[in-house]
mmCIF file of C-alpha atoms in Angstrom:
data_model
loop_
_atom_site.group_PDB
_atom_site.id
_atom_site.type_symbol
_atom_site.label_atom_id
_atom_site.label_comp_id
_atom_site.label_asym_id
_atom_site.label_seq_id
_atom_site.Cartn_x
_atom_site.Cartn_y
_atom_site.Cartn_z
ATOM 1 C CA MET A 1 -0.115 -17.860 27.783
ATOM 2 C CA ALA A 2 -2.654 -17.147 25.041
ATOM 3 C CA VAL A 3 -1.938 -14.356 22.580
ATOM 4 C CA ASP A 4 -4.267 -11.370 22.858
ATOM 5 C CA THR A 5 -6.102 -11.276 19.525
ATOM 6 C CA SER A 6 -8.031 -8.080 20.191
ATOM 7 C CA PRO A 7 -7.394 -5.279 17.655
ATOM 8 C CA ARG A 8 -4.953 -2.461 18.434
ATOM 9 C CA SER A 9 -7.554 0.225 17.701
ATOM 10 C CA THR A 10 -11.299 0.612 17.148
ATOM 11 C CA THR A 11 -12.190 -1.841 14.376
ATOM 12 C CA TRP A 12 -15.297 -2.836 12.426
ATOM 13 C CA THR A 13 -15.489 -5.640 9.868
ATOM 14 C CA PHE A 14 -18.231 -6.432 7.381
ATOM 15 C CA VAL A 15 -18.444 -10.143 6.597
ATOM 16 C CA ASP A 16 -21.251 -12.484 5.547
ATOM 17 C CA GLY A 17 -23.806 -9.682 5.513
ATOM 18 C CA GLU A 18 -23.188 -8.077 8.901
ATOM 19 C CA TRP A 19 -20.884 -5.641 10.690
ATOM 20 C CA LEU A 20 -18.878 -7.096 13.574
ATOM 21 C CA ALA A 21 -16.843 -5.155 16.116
ATOM 22 C CA GLY A 22 -13.296 -6.115 17.034
ATOM 23 C CA ASN A 23 -11.305 -8.923 15.417
ATOM 24 C CA PRO A 24 -13.755 -11.726 14.532
ATOM 25 C CA PRO A 25 -12.284 -15.209 13.933
ATOM 26 C CA LEU A 26 -12.733 -15.799 10.200
ATOM 27 C CA ILE A 27 -10.040 -18.224 9.033
ATOM 28 C CA GLY A 28 -9.745 -21.734 10.430
ATOM 29 C CA PRO A 29 -6.799 -24.162 10.398
ATOM 30 C CA THR A 30 -8.119 -25.964 7.316
ATOM 31 C CA SER A 31 -8.826 -22.764 5.376
ATOM 32 C CA HIS A 32 -6.768 -22.544 2.184
ATOM 33 C CA ALA A 33 -5.723 -19.014 3.125
ATOM 34 C CA MET A 34 -4.414 -20.142 6.510
ATOM 35 C CA TRP A 35 -1.853 -22.612 5.262
ATOM 36 C CA LEU A 36 -1.445 -21.869 1.560
ATOM 37 C CA GLY A 37 -1.633 -18.092 1.449
ATOM 38 C CA SER A 38 -4.532 -17.325 -0.895
ATOM 39 C CA THR A 39 -5.190 -13.791 0.373
ATOM 40 C CA VAL A 40 -5.374 -10.395 -1.304
ATOM 41 C CA PHE A 41 -6.251 -7.015 0.128
ATOM 42 C CA ASP A 42 -6.192 -3.330 -0.620
ATOM 43 C CA GLY A 43 -5.911 -0.248 1.509
ATOM 44 C CA ALA A 44 -7.638 3.098 1.192
ATOM 45 C CA ARG A 45 -7.693 5.974 3.644
ATOM 46 C CA TRP A 46 -10.430 8.064 5.219
ATOM 47 C CA PHE A 47 -9.404 11.323 6.901
ATOM 48 C CA ASP A 48 -10.845 14.839 7.235
ATOM 49 C CA GLY A 49 -14.129 13.515 5.885
ATOM 50 C CA ILE A 50 -12.590 12.346 2.600
ATOM 51 C CA ALA A 51 -11.413 9.042 1.115
ATOM 52 C CA PRO A 52 -9.116 9.864 -1.847
ATOM 53 C CA ASP A 53 -9.259 7.389 -4.752
ATOM 54 C CA LEU A 54 -11.434 4.997 -2.758
ATOM 55 C CA ASP A 55 -13.043 3.854 -6.002
ATOM 56 C CA LEU A 56 -9.661 2.913 -7.497
ATOM 57 C CA HIS A 57 -8.683 0.900 -4.430
ATOM 58 C CA CYS A 58 -11.960 -1.003 -4.580
ATOM 59 C CA GLN A 59 -11.390 -1.752 -8.254
ATOM 60 C CA ARG A 60 -7.842 -2.939 -7.628
ATOM 61 C CA VAL A 61 -8.754 -5.461 -4.933
ATOM 62 C CA ASN A 62 -10.962 -7.224 -7.475
ATOM 63 C CA ARG A 63 -8.133 -7.286 -10.018
ATOM 64 C CA SER A 64 -5.810 -8.671 -7.343
ATOM 65 C CA ALA A 65 -8.295 -11.425 -6.535
ATOM 66 C CA GLU A 66 -8.487 -12.488 -10.163
ATOM 67 C CA ALA A 67 -4.685 -12.425 -10.498
ATOM 68 C CA LEU A 68 -4.409 -14.852 -7.569
ATOM 69 C CA GLY A 69 -7.050 -17.217 -8.944
ATOM 70 C CA LEU A 70 -9.825 -16.035 -6.663
ATOM 71 C CA LYS A 71 -13.319 -15.008 -7.768
ATOM 72 C CA PRO A 72 -14.468 -11.520 -6.694
ATOM 73 C CA THR A 73 -17.861 -11.721 -5.037
ATOM 74 C CA MET A 74 -18.494 -7.975 -4.714
ATOM 75 C CA SER A 75 -18.481 -5.230 -7.319
ATOM 76 C CA ALA A 76 -16.144 -2.311 -6.750
ATOM 77 C CA GLU A 77 -19.183 -0.061 -6.340
ATOM 78 C CA GLU A 78 -20.626 -2.326 -3.656
ATOM 79 C CA ILE A 79 -17.334 -2.317 -1.759
ATOM 80 C CA GLU A 80 -17.145 1.471 -1.968
ATOM 81 C CA GLY A 81 -20.687 1.820 -0.648
ATOM 82 C CA LEU A 82 -19.950 -0.504 2.262
ATOM 83 C CA ALA A 83 -16.809 1.487 3.085
ATOM 84 C CA TRP A 84 -18.806 4.690 3.473
ATOM 85 C CA GLU A 85 -21.337 2.788 5.572
ATOM 86 C CA GLY A 86 -18.536 1.554 7.802
ATOM 87 C CA VAL A 87 -16.994 5.002 8.225
ATOM 88 C CA LYS A 88 -20.179 6.118 9.966
ATOM 89 C CA LYS A 89 -19.477 3.641 12.783
ATOM 90 C CA PHE A 90 -16.484 5.710 13.920
ATOM 91 C CA ASP A 91 -16.417 9.011 15.782
ATOM 92 C CA GLY A 92 -14.782 10.876 12.892
ATOM 93 C CA LYS A 93 -11.865 12.144 14.999
ATOM 94 C CA THR A 94 -9.149 9.702 13.863
ATOM 95 C CA ALA A 95 -8.068 8.667 10.382
ATOM 96 C CA ILE A 96 -9.241 5.238 9.237
ATOM 97 C CA TYR A 97 -7.598 2.508 7.179
ATOM 98 C CA VAL A 98 -10.081 0.886 4.795
ATOM 99 C CA LYS A 99 -9.104 -2.707 3.952
ATOM 100 C CA PRO A 100 -11.182 -4.867 1.576
ATOM 101 C CA MET A 101 -10.002 -8.483 1.476
ATOM 102 C CA TYR A 102 -10.604 -11.731 -0.376
ATOM 103 C CA TRP A 103 -9.331 -15.170 0.535
ATOM 104 C CA GLY A 104 -9.797 -18.780 -0.462
ATOM 105 C CA GLU A 105 -11.456 -21.284 1.838
ATOM 106 C CA HIS A 106 -10.812 -24.546 -0.041
ATOM 107 C CA GLY A 107 -8.427 -26.119 -2.500
ATOM 108 C CA SER A 108 -9.485 -27.011 -6.032
ATOM 109 C CA TRP A 109 -8.379 -29.982 -8.151
ATOM 110 C CA SER A 110 -5.098 -29.792 -6.221
ATOM 111 C CA VAL A 111 -4.962 -28.946 -2.551
ATOM 112 C CA VAL A 112 -2.372 -26.296 -3.460
ATOM 113 C CA ALA A 113 -4.536 -24.565 -6.075
ATOM 114 C CA VAL A 114 -7.351 -22.487 -4.610
ATOM 115 C CA ASP A 115 -10.967 -23.166 -5.545
ATOM 116 C CA PRO A 116 -12.246 -19.809 -6.865
ATOM 117 C CA GLU A 117 -15.801 -20.780 -5.932
ATOM 118 C CA SER A 118 -14.745 -20.832 -2.263
ATOM 119 C CA THR A 119 -13.680 -17.181 -2.275
ATOM 120 C CA ARG A 120 -14.755 -15.180 0.777
ATOM 121 C CA PHE A 121 -14.893 -11.407 1.263
ATOM 122 C CA ALA A 122 -14.491 -9.082 4.221
ATOM 123 C CA LEU A 123 -14.142 -5.328 4.582
ATOM 124 C CA CYS A 124 -12.203 -4.210 7.635
ATOM 125 C CA LEU A 125 -11.968 -0.606 8.844
ATOM 126 C CA PHE A 126 -9.781 0.431 11.754
ATOM 127 C CA GLU A 127 -8.485 3.648 13.263
ATOM 128 C CA ALA A 128 -4.939 4.497 12.164
ATOM 129 C CA PRO A 129 -3.586 8.053 12.542
ATOM 130 C CA MET A 130 -1.988 9.614 9.469
ATOM 131 C CA GLY A 131 1.789 9.929 9.389
ATOM 132 C CA ASN A 132 3.357 13.314 9.989
ATOM 133 C CA GLY A 133 3.987 14.717 6.520
ATOM 134 C CA HIS A 134 7.038 16.630 7.737
ATOM 135 C CA ALA A 135 8.694 13.770 9.609
ATOM 136 C CA GLY A 136 11.637 12.397 7.677
ATOM 137 C CA SER A 137 12.680 8.770 7.393
ATOM 138 C CA SER A 138 16.057 7.095 6.922
ATOM 139 C CA LEU A 139 16.863 4.592 4.179
ATOM 140 C CA THR A 140 19.553 2.020 3.567
ATOM 141 C CA LEU A 141 20.031 -0.424 0.698
ATOM 142 C CA SER A 142 18.418 -3.790 1.359
ATOM 143 C CA PRO A 143 20.273 -7.032 0.605
ATOM 144 C CA PHE A 144 16.903 -8.539 -0.340
ATOM 145 C CA ARG A 145 15.224 -8.040 -3.712
ATOM 146 C CA ARG A 146 11.829 -7.866 -5.351
ATOM 147 C CA PRO A 147 10.678 -10.983 -7.230
ATOM 148 C CA THR A 148 9.565 -11.032 -10.842
ATOM 149 C CA LEU A 149 6.133 -11.986 -12.135
ATOM 150 C CA GLU A 150 7.560 -15.380 -13.086
ATOM 151 C CA CYS A 151 8.359 -16.021 -9.406
ATOM 152 C CA MET A 152 5.494 -14.457 -7.484
ATOM 153 C CA PRO A 153 2.106 -12.779 -8.147
ATOM 154 C CA THR A 154 3.550 -9.282 -8.301
ATOM 155 C CA ASP A 155 0.515 -8.110 -10.303
ATOM 156 C CA ALA A 156 -1.626 -8.497 -7.174
ATOM 157 C CA LYS A 157 -1.634 -6.897 -3.755
ATOM 158 C CA ALA A 158 -1.279 -10.359 -2.289
ATOM 159 C CA GLY A 159 -0.563 -11.228 1.314
ATOM 160 C CA CYS A 160 2.069 -13.791 0.269
ATOM 161 C CA LEU A 161 4.334 -10.966 -0.942
ATOM 162 C CA TYR A 162 4.559 -9.227 2.401
ATOM 163 C CA PRO A 163 6.839 -11.579 4.377
ATOM 164 C CA ASN A 164 9.571 -10.437 1.991
ATOM 165 C CA ASN A 165 8.722 -6.813 2.784
ATOM 166 C CA ALA A 166 8.789 -7.651 6.481
ATOM 167 C CA ARG A 167 12.301 -9.065 6.351
ATOM 168 C CA ILE A 168 13.404 -6.014 4.343
ATOM 169 C CA LEU A 169 12.095 -3.721 7.064
ATOM 170 C CA ASN A 170 13.383 -5.830 9.959
ATOM 171 C CA GLU A 171 16.870 -6.082 8.476
ATOM 172 C CA ALA A 172 16.988 -2.322 7.877
ATOM 173 C CA ARG A 173 15.821 -1.600 11.393
ATOM 174 C CA SER A 174 18.458 -3.914 12.828
ATOM 175 C CA ARG A 175 21.034 -1.573 11.288
ATOM 176 C CA GLY A 176 19.399 1.612 12.592
ATOM 177 C CA PHE A 177 17.300 2.636 9.569
ATOM 178 C CA ASP A 178 13.556 3.157 9.199
ATOM 179 C CA ASN A 179 13.239 1.527 5.785
ATOM 180 C CA ALA A 180 15.256 0.399 2.788
ATOM 181 C CA LEU A 181 15.573 0.828 -0.938
ATOM 182 C CA VAL A 182 14.882 -2.494 -2.642
ATOM 183 C CA ARG A 183 16.295 -3.595 -5.985
ATOM 184 C CA ASP A 184 14.749 -5.767 -8.644
ATOM 185 C CA MET A 185 16.557 -8.816 -10.008
ATOM 186 C CA LEU A 186 18.470 -6.648 -12.508
ATOM 187 C CA GLY A 187 19.874 -4.467 -9.740
ATOM 188 C CA ASN A 188 17.717 -1.399 -10.352
ATOM 189 C CA ILE A 189 15.849 0.292 -7.525
ATOM 190 C CA ALA A 190 12.189 -0.758 -7.452
ATOM 191 C CA GLU A 191 10.664 0.673 -4.273
ATOM 192 C CA THR A 192 11.158 0.710 -0.493
ATOM 193 C CA GLY A 193 10.048 -2.005 1.870
ATOM 194 C CA SER A 194 6.643 -0.354 2.256
ATOM 195 C CA SER A 195 6.167 2.393 -0.331
ATOM 196 C CA ASN A 196 6.950 3.718 -3.781
ATOM 197 C CA ILE A 197 9.984 5.948 -4.170
ATOM 198 C CA PHE A 198 10.800 9.221 -5.939
ATOM 199 C CA MET A 199 13.964 11.270 -6.299
ATOM 200 C CA VAL A 200 14.589 14.828 -7.487
ATOM 201 C CA LYS A 201 17.647 16.000 -9.411
ATOM 202 C CA ASP A 202 18.019 19.557 -10.740
ATOM 203 C CA GLY A 203 14.283 20.099 -10.384
ATOM 204 C CA VAL A 204 13.319 16.968 -12.374
ATOM 205 C CA VAL A 205 11.334 14.244 -10.619
ATOM 206 C CA PHE A 206 12.311 10.617 -11.245
ATOM 207 C CA THR A 207 10.668 7.365 -10.164
ATOM 208 C CA PRO A 208 11.429 3.731 -11.011
ATOM 209 C CA ALA A 209 9.682 2.534 -14.151
ATOM 210 C CA ALA A 210 6.809 0.166 -13.433
ATOM 211 C CA ASN A 211 8.288 -3.157 -14.548
ATOM 212 C CA ARG A 212 5.862 -5.490 -12.731
ATOM 213 C CA THR A 213 8.330 -6.336 -9.973
ATOM 214 C CA PHE A 214 6.581 -3.958 -7.585
ATOM 215 C CA LEU A 215 3.119 -2.525 -7.071
ATOM 216 C CA ALA A 216 2.950 0.773 -8.950
ATOM 217 C CA GLY A 217 0.654 2.388 -6.440
ATOM 218 C CA ILE A 218 -2.493 4.446 -6.825
ATOM 219 C CA THR A 219 -1.012 7.264 -4.740
ATOM 220 C CA ARG A 220 2.176 7.085 -6.830
ATOM 221 C CA SER A 221 0.185 7.562 -10.021
ATOM 222 C CA ARG A 222 -1.819 10.404 -8.504
ATOM 223 C CA VAL A 223 1.317 12.226 -7.331
ATOM 224 C CA MET A 224 2.964 11.819 -10.729
ATOM 225 C CA GLY A 225 -0.064 13.297 -12.467
ATOM 226 C CA LEU A 226 -0.396 16.218 -10.085
ATOM 227 C CA LEU A 227 3.293 17.114 -10.364
ATOM 228 C CA SER A 228 3.103 16.956 -14.161
ATOM 229 C CA GLU A 229 0.026 19.202 -14.189
ATOM 230 C CA ALA A 230 1.911 21.647 -11.952
ATOM 231 C CA GLY A 231 4.686 21.932 -14.542
ATOM 232 C CA PHE A 232 7.265 19.506 -13.186
ATOM 233 C CA GLU A 233 9.017 17.097 -15.495
ATOM 234 C CA VAL A 234 8.302 13.584 -14.173
ATOM 235 C CA ILE A 235 10.282 10.691 -15.630
ATOM 236 C CA GLU A 236 9.759 6.957 -15.129
ATOM 237 C CA THR A 237 13.042 5.198 -15.804
ATOM 238 C CA SER A 238 15.573 2.656 -14.542
ATOM 239 C CA LEU A 239 17.321 4.057 -11.470
ATOM 240 C CA THR A 240 20.329 2.713 -9.600
ATOM 241 C CA MET A 241 21.568 3.221 -6.077
ATOM 242 C CA ALA A 242 24.107 5.661 -7.501
ATOM 243 C CA ASP A 243 21.254 7.785 -8.859
ATOM 244 C CA PHE A 244 19.686 8.018 -5.415
ATOM 245 C CA GLU A 245 23.042 8.749 -3.804
ATOM 246 C CA GLY A 246 23.331 11.806 -6.060
ATOM 247 C CA ALA A 247 19.742 13.002 -5.619
ATOM 248 C CA ASP A 248 18.852 16.462 -4.339
ATOM 249 C CA GLU A 249 15.666 15.187 -2.692
ATOM 250 C CA ILE A 250 14.081 11.788 -2.048
ATOM 251 C CA PHE A 251 10.499 11.155 -1.020
ATOM 252 C CA THR A 252 8.108 8.244 -0.746
ATOM 253 C CA SER A 253 4.471 7.805 -1.678
ATOM 254 C CA GLY A 254 1.971 5.325 -0.359
ATOM 255 C CA ASN A 255 -1.586 5.022 0.782
ATOM 256 C CA TYR A 256 -0.784 4.795 4.467
ATOM 257 C CA SER A 257 0.945 8.177 4.870
ATOM 258 C CA LYS A 258 0.675 9.642 1.349
ATOM 259 C CA VAL A 259 3.867 11.680 0.699
ATOM 260 C CA LEU A 260 6.800 11.653 3.126
ATOM 261 C CA PRO A 261 10.361 13.005 2.836
ATOM 262 C CA VAL A 262 13.530 10.952 3.197
ATOM 263 C CA THR A 263 16.051 12.800 5.353
ATOM 264 C CA ARG A 264 18.880 10.259 5.412
ATOM 265 C CA LEU A 265 20.197 7.776 2.846
ATOM 266 C CA GLU A 266 22.854 5.558 4.387
ATOM 267 C CA GLN A 267 25.073 8.125 6.125
ATOM 268 C CA ARG A 268 24.129 11.087 3.929
ATOM 269 C CA GLU A 269 21.809 13.665 5.453
ATOM 270 C CA LEU A 270 19.129 15.114 3.157
ATOM 271 C CA GLN A 271 16.758 18.043 3.387
ATOM 272 C CA ALA A 272 12.994 17.720 3.205
ATOM 273 C CA GLY A 273 13.114 19.794 0.043
ATOM 274 C CA PRO A 274 10.694 22.088 -1.793
ATOM 275 C CA VAL A 275 9.617 19.567 -4.447
ATOM 276 C CA THR A 276 8.722 17.044 -1.760
ATOM 277 C CA ALA A 277 6.688 19.663 0.090
ATOM 278 C CA LYS A 278 5.000 20.673 -3.155
ATOM 279 C CA ALA A 279 4.130 17.048 -3.957
ATOM 280 C CA ARG A 280 2.429 16.610 -0.583
ATOM 281 C CA ASP A 281 0.625 19.948 -0.816
ATOM 282 C CA LEU A 282 -0.593 19.153 -4.317
ATOM 283 C CA TYR A 283 -1.913 15.787 -3.179
ATOM 284 C CA MET A 284 -3.701 17.127 -0.121
ATOM 285 C CA ASP A 285 -5.140 20.099 -2.026
ATOM 286 C CA TRP A 286 -6.404 17.740 -4.747
ATOM 287 C CA ALA A 287 -7.901 15.340 -2.189
ATOM 288 C CA HIS A 288 -9.835 18.044 -0.364
ATOM 289 C CA ALA A 289 -10.917 19.799 -3.571
ATOM 290 C CA THR A 290 -12.194 16.555 -5.064
ATOM 291 C CA GLU A 291 -14.398 15.985 -2.021
ATOM 292 C CA ARG A 292 -15.903 19.474 -2.384
ATOM 293 C CA GLU A 293 -16.882 18.902 -6.022
#
């Protein structure tokens, strides 16, 4: 029985100069991306008529392409303009995920190495409701770890990194948890399986130092800046599982759902605390205010 390849929600994709509805077939069995993984992407969000930090996401996808040996074919400004064009194809009632992508079509001097001149671009937008900012998630400690830059292209938002994230999430779910804290090769906490991580102790906000084993996200940076401007002490440092076990609050940041509380770590119940709520409020207030300017 053939697999249904239709998208799970209303979807529009810009590729080769035109907008196509649904899930157009773009990668063939001989495409470099299909069998050798030369793909990068980024993800921005549109909701309530706004697209926070869309420009930064468009800039980052080009940096990711270069880090993977691809050749960006669109300027960040062109991608941003196309994104706003694509938003108009939706009814404006549901939040949208904005996903610019590059991939390689052919190999270069070696079949394994991608030919940068064969780089292709697509911009995919699809409906994806925002997560409930008050809904808590549960975390465990993953047995899997984040690679280093010497092992994988951790300086890119590359598709080849995500099978590791998938096994992190699947293993956590098999044990009854929503997500997992993931360590780097030195044993320090780096992130979760799908987001950046923060903890609060005695009113001070801590987050793992960006050591190039994980993607230090755009939303992470924005939240850190907003909390600092609001008078909170925000510290990037090496953090262990023991640090998180003793935390007063834990919350995550990421483009998909922005700021979300953690309400259980292993068997310890946690409150969706005031600093977490403040972080989300600060982000949403900033996002809406920026659009009004």
